[in-house]
mmCIF file of C-alpha atoms in Angstrom:
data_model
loop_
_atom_site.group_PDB
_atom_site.id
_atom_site.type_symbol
_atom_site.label_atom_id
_atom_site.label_comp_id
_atom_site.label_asym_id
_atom_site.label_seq_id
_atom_site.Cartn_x
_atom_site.Cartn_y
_atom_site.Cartn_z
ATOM 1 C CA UNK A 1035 62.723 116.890 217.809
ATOM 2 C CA UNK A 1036 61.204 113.595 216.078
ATOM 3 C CA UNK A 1037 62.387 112.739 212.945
ATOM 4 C CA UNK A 1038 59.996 111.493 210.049
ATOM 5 C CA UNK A 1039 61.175 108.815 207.451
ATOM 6 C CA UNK A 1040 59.610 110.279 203.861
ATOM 7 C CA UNK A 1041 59.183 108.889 200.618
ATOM 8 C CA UNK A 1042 61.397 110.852 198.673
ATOM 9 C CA UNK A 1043 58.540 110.590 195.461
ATOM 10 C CA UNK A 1044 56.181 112.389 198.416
ATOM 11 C CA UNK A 1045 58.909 115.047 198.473
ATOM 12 C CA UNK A 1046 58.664 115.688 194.261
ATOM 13 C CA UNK A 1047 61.758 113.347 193.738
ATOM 14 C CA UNK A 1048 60.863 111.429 190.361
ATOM 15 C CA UNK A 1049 62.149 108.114 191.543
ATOM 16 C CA UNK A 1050 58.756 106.057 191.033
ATOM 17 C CA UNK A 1051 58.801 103.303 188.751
ATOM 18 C CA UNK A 1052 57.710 105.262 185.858
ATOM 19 C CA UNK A 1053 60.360 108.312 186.481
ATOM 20 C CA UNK A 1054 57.823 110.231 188.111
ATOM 21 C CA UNK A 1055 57.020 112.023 191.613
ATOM 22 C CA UNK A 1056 54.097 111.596 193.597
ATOM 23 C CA UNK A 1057 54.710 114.903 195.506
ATOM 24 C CA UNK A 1058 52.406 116.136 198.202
ATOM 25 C CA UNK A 1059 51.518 119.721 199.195
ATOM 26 C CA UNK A 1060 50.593 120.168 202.471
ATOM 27 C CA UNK A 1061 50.931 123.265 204.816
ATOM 28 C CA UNK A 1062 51.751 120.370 208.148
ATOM 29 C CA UNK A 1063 54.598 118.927 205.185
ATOM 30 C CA UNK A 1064 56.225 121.794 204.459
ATOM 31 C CA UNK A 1065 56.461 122.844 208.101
ATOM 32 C CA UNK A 1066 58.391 120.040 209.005
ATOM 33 C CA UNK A 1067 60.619 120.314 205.758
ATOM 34 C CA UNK A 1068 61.039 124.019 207.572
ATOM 35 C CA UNK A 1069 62.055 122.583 210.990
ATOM 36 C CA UNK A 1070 64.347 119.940 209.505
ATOM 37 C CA UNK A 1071 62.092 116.881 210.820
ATOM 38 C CA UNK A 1072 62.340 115.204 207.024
ATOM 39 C CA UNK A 1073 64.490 112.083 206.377
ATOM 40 C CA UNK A 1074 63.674 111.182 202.356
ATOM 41 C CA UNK A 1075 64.349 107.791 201.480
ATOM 42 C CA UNK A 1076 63.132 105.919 197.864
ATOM 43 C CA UNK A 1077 64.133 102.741 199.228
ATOM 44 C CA UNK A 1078 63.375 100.878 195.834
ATOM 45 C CA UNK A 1079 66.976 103.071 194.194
ATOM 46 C CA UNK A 1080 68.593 102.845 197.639
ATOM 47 C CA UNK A 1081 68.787 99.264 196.717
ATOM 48 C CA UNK A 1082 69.465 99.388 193.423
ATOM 49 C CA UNK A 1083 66.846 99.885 191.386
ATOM 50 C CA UNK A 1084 66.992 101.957 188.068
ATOM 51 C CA UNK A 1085 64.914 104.761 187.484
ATOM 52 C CA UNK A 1086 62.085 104.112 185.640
ATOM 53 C CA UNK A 1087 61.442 100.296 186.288
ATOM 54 C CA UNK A 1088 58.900 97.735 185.331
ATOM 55 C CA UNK A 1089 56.072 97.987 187.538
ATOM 56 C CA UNK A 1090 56.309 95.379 190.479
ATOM 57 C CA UNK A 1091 53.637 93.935 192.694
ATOM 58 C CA UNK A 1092 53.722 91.108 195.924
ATOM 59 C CA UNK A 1093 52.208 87.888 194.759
ATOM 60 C CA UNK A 1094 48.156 87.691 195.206
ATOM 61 C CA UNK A 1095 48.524 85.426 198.335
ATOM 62 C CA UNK A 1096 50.373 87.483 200.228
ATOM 63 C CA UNK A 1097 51.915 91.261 201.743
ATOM 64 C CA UNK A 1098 55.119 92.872 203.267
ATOM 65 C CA UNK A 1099 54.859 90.530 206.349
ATOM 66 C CA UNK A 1100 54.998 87.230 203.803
ATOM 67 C CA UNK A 1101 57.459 88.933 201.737
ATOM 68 C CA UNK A 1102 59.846 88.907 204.663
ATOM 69 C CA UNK A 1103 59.167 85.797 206.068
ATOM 70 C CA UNK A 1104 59.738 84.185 203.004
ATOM 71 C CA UNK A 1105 55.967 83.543 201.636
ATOM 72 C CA UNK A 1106 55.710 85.721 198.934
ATOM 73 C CA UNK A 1107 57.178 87.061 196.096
ATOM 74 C CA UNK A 1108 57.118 90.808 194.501
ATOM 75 C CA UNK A 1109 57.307 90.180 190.528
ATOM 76 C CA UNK A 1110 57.606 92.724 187.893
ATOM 77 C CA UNK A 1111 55.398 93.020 184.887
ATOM 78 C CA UNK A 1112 58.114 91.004 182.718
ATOM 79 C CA UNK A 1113 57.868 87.677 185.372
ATOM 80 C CA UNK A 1114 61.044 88.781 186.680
ATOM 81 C CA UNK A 1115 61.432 87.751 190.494
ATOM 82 C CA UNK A 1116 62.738 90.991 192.506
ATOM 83 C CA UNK A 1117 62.000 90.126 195.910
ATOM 84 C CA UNK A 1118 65.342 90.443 196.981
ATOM 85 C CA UNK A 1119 66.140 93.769 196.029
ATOM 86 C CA UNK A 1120 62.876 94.999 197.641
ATOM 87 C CA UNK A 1121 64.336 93.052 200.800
ATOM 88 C CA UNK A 1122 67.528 95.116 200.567
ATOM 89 C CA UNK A 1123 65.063 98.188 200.289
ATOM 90 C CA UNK A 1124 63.331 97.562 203.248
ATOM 91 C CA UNK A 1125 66.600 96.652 205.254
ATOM 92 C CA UNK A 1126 68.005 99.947 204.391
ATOM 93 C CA UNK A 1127 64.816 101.683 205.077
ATOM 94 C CA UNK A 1128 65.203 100.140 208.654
ATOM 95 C CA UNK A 1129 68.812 101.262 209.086
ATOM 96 C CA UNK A 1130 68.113 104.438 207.596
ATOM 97 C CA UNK A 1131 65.425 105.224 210.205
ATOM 98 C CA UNK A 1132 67.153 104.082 213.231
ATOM 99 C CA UNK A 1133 70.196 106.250 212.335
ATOM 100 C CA UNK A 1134 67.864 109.344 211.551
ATOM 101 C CA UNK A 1135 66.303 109.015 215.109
ATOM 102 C CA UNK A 1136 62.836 108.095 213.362
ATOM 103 C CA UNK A 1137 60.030 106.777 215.070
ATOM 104 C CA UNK A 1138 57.398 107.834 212.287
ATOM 105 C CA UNK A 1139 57.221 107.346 208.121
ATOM 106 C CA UNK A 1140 55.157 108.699 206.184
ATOM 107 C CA UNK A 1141 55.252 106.487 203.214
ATOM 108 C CA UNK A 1142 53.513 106.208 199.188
ATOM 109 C CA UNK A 1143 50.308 104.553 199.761
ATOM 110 C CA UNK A 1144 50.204 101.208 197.076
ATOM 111 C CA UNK A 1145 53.454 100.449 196.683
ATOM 112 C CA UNK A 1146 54.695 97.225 196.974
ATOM 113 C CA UNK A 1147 57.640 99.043 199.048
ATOM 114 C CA UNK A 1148 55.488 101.635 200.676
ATOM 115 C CA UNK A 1149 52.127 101.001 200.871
ATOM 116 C CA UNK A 1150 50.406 101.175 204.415
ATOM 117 C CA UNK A 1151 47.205 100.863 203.759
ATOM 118 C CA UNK A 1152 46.571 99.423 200.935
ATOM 119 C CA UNK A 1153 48.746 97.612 197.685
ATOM 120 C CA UNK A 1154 48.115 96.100 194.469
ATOM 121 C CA UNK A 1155 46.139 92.628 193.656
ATOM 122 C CA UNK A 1156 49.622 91.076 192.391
ATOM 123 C CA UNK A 1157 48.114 90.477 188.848
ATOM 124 C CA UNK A 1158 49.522 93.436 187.390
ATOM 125 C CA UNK A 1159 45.959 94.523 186.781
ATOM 126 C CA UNK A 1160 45.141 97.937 188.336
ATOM 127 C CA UNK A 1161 43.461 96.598 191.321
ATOM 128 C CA UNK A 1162 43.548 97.756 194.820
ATOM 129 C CA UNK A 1163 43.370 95.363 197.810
ATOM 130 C CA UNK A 1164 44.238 96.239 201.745
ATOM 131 C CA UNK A 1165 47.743 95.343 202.650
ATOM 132 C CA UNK A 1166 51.107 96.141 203.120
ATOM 133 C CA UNK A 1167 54.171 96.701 201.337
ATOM 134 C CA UNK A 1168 57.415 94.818 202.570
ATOM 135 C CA UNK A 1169 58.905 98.520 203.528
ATOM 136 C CA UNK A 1170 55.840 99.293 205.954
ATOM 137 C CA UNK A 1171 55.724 95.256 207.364
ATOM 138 C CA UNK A 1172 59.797 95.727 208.186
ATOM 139 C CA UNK A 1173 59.505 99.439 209.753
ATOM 140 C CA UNK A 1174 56.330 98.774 211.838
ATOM 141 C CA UNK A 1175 58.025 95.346 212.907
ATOM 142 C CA UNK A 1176 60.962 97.190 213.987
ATOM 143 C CA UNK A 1177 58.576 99.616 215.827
ATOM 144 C CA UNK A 1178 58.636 102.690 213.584
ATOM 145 C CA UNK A 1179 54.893 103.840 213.320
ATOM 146 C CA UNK A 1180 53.659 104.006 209.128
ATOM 147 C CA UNK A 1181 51.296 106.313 207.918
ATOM 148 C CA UNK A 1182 50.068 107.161 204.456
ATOM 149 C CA UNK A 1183 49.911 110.492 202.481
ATOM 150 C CA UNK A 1184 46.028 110.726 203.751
ATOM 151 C CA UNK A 1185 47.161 110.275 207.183
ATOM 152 C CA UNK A 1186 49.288 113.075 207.567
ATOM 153 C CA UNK A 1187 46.565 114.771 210.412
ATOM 154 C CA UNK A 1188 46.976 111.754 212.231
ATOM 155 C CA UNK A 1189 51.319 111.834 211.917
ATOM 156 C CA UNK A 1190 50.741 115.199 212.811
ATOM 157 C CA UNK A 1191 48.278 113.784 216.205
ATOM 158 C CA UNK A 1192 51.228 111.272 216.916
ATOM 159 C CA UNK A 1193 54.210 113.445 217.106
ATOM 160 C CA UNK A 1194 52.261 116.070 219.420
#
């Protein structure tokens, strides 16, 4: 059976940023929470993170990729550099996913963690812009396959 890495905030955990969940109902979801498929993970209090936390974007020049490599920083509202805690976040999500037998995630959309298909501007000003989060750039690197809450027919295409 293959094993899905989840954001636990998908799941109704309130471990976002602001203390809340981001939970998503969906029939293909819960069937795999019924099988035992799930592996929930908030990366972001895996490494250490409190619960809620200054919002936190990746620099404007650059995504998860950059963020790993070195090129790019993930600041909080307050100017506070935390790029190495997200770091620690995605290393663990790694780990966590090879241990679980996961070859899938389905991962918060926007975060600078999680997002897959798109994540903030890095001004800490509301707006969108495509991209990844450093959580998505170190799983996919690693060969785990990403998807996004609106994605979940095509997780669904990929494990049949």
């Amino acid at each position: 059976m293959q094993r899905i890495l989840v954001s636990a905030c998908l799941l109704g955990q309130p471990v976002r940023y602001d203390g809340s969940a981001k939970t998503v109902t969906d029939a293909l979801l819960e069937r795999w929470r019924q099988e035992g498929r799930l592996v929930p993970l908030c990366p972001e209090v895996g490494a250490g993170f409190p619960t809620p936390r200054p919002p936190a974007e990746i620099e404007t020049a650059g995504g998860g990729a950059a963020v790993l490599a070195g090129e790019a920083r993930i600041l909080e509202n307050t100017g506070r550099d935390v790029t190495g805690t997200f770091v620690r976040g995605a290393e663990l999500a790694v780990r966590h996913a090879r241990q679980a037998g996961c070859a899938f995630a389905l991962l918060t959309d926007g975060s600078p963690s999680c997002g897959s298909t798109f994540i903030y501007s890095g001004a800490l000003d509301g707006v969108r812009r495509a991209g990844q989060g450093v959580v998505t750039a170190a799983l996919e690197a690693a060969g785990i396959r990403v998807f996004a809450p609106a994605q979940i027919a095509d997780l669904a295409e990929a494990l049949a």
